[in-house]
mmCIF file of C-alpha atoms in Angstrom:
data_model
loop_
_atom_site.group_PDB
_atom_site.id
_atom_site.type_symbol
_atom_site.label_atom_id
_atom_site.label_comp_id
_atom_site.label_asym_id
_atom_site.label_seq_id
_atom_site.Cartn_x
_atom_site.Cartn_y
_atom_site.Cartn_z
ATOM 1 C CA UNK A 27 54.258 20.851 118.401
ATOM 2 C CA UNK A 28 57.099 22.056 116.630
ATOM 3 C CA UNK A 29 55.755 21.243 113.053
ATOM 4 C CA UNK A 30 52.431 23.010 113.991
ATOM 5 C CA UNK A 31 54.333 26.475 115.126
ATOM 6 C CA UNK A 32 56.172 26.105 111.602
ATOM 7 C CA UNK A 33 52.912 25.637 110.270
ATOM 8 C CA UNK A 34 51.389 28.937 111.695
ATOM 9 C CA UNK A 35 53.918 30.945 110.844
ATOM 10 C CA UNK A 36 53.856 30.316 107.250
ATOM 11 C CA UNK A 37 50.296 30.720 107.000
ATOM 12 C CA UNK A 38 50.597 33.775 108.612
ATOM 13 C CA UNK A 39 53.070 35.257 106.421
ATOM 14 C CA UNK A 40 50.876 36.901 103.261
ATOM 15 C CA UNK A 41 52.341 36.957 99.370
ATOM 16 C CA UNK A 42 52.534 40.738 99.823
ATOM 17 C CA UNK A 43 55.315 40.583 103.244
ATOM 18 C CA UNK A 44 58.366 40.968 101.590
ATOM 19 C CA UNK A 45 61.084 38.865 102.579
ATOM 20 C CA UNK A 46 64.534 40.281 102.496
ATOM 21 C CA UNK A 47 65.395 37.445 100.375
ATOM 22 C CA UNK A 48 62.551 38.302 97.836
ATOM 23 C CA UNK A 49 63.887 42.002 97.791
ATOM 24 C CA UNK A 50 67.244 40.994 96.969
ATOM 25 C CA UNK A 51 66.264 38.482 94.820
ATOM 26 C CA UNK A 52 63.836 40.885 92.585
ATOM 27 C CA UNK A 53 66.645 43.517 92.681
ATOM 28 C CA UNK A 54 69.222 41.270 91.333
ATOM 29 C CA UNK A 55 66.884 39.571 88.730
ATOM 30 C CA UNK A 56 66.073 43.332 87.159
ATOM 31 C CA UNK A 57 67.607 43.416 84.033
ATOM 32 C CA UNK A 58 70.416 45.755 83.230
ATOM 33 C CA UNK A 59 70.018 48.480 80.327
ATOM 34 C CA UNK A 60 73.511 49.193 78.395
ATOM 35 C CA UNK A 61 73.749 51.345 76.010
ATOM 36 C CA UNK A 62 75.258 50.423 72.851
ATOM 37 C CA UNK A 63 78.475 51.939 73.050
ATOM 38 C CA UNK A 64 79.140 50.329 76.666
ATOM 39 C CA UNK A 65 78.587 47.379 75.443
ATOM 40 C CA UNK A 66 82.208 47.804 73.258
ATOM 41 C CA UNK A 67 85.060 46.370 74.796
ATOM 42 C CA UNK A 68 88.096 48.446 75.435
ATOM 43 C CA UNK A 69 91.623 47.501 75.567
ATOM 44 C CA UNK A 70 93.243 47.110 78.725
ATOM 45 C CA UNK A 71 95.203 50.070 79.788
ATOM 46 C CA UNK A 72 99.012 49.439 79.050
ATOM 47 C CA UNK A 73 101.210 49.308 82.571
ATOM 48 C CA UNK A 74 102.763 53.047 81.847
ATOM 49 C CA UNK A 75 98.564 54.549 81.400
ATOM 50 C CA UNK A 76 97.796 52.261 84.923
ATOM 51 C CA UNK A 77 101.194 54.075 86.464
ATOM 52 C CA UNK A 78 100.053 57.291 85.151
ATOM 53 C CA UNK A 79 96.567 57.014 85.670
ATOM 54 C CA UNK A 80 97.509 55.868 89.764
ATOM 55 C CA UNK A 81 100.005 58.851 89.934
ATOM 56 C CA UNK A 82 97.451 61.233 89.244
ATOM 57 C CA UNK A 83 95.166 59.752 91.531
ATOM 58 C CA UNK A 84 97.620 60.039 94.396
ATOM 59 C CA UNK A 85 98.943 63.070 94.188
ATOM 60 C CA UNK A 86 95.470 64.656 93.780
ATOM 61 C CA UNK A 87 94.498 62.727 96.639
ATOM 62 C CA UNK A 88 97.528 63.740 98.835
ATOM 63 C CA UNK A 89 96.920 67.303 97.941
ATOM 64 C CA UNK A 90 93.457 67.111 99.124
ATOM 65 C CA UNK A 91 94.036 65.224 102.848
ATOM 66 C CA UNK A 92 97.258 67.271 103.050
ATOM 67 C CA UNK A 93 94.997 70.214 103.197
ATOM 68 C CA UNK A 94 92.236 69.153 105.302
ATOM 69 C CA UNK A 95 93.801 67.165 107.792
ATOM 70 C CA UNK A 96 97.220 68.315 107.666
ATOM 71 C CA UNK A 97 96.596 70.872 110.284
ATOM 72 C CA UNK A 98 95.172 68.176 112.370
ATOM 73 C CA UNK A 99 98.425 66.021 112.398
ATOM 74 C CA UNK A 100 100.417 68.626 112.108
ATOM 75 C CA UNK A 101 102.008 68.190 115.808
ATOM 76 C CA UNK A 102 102.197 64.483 115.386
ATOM 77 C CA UNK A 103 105.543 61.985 115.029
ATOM 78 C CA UNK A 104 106.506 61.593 111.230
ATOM 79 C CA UNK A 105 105.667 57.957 111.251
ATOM 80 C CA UNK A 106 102.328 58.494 113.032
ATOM 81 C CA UNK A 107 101.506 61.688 110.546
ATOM 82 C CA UNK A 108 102.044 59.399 107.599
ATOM 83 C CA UNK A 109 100.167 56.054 108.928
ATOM 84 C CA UNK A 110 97.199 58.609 109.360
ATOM 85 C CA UNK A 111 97.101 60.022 106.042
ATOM 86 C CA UNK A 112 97.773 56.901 103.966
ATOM 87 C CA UNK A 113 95.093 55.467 106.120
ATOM 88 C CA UNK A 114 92.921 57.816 104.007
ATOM 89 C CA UNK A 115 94.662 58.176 100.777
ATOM 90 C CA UNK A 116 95.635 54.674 99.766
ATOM 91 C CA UNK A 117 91.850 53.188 99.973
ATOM 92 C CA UNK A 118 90.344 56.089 98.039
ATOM 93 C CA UNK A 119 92.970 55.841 95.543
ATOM 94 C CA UNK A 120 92.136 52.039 95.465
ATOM 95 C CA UNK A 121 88.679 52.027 96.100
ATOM 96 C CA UNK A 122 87.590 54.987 93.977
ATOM 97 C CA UNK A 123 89.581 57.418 92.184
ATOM 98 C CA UNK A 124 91.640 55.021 90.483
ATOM 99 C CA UNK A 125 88.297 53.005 88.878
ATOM 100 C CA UNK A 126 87.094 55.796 87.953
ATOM 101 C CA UNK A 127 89.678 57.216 86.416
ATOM 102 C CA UNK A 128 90.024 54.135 84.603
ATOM 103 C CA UNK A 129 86.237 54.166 83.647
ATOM 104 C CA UNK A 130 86.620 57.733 82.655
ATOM 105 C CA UNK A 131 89.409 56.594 80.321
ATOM 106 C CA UNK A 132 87.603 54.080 79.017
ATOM 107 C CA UNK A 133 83.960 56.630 77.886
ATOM 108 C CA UNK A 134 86.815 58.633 76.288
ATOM 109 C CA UNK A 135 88.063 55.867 74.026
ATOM 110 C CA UNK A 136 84.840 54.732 73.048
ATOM 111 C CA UNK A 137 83.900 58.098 72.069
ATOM 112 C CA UNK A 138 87.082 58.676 69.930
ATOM 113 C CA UNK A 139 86.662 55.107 68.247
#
């Protein structure tokens, strides 16, 4: 019984259903296109660009939640206040202004070199 409900449902299932397997599987097995010069290694940023690099990041992303939710918080507890906005500002830092910084830094090298 069993086998013979396994067997109707993979006849019933055409070549042309994707799967979500198959989709991820024929998006993964695209091949990526990259340009010559991104195919150049770059150094490493030094521990002083990193520092740098993470202090702009911060205080440009301070500035910015300070300014649209500071008003918000504005009546909260210190400790509360700051939990809230680090909450935002340490995982975009992290997550995306910092990489991108970095990947910014690294198009300008290759352009220079």
């Amino acid at each position: 019984m069993v086998e013979r409900i396994a067997e109707e449902s993979t006849t019933l299932r055409t070549p042309r259903t994707p799967t979500w397997m198959g989709l991820l599987m024929t998006t993964a097995a695209r091949p990526a296109t990259v340009s010559a010069a991104a195919a150049q290694p770059v150094a490493p940023p030094s521990v002083h660009m990193r520092a740098l690099l993470t202090w702009i990041a911060v205080f440009a992303a301070l500035t910015v939640v300070q300014l649209l939710i500071g008003p918000y918080v504005k009546g909260f507890p210190m400790p509360l206040r700051t939990l809230v906005i680090t909450g935002v500002v340490v995982p975009a830092v992290v997550y995306a202004l910092v990489p991108n910084l970095l990947k910014v830094r690294a198009a300008a090298l290759r352009r220079r070199g």
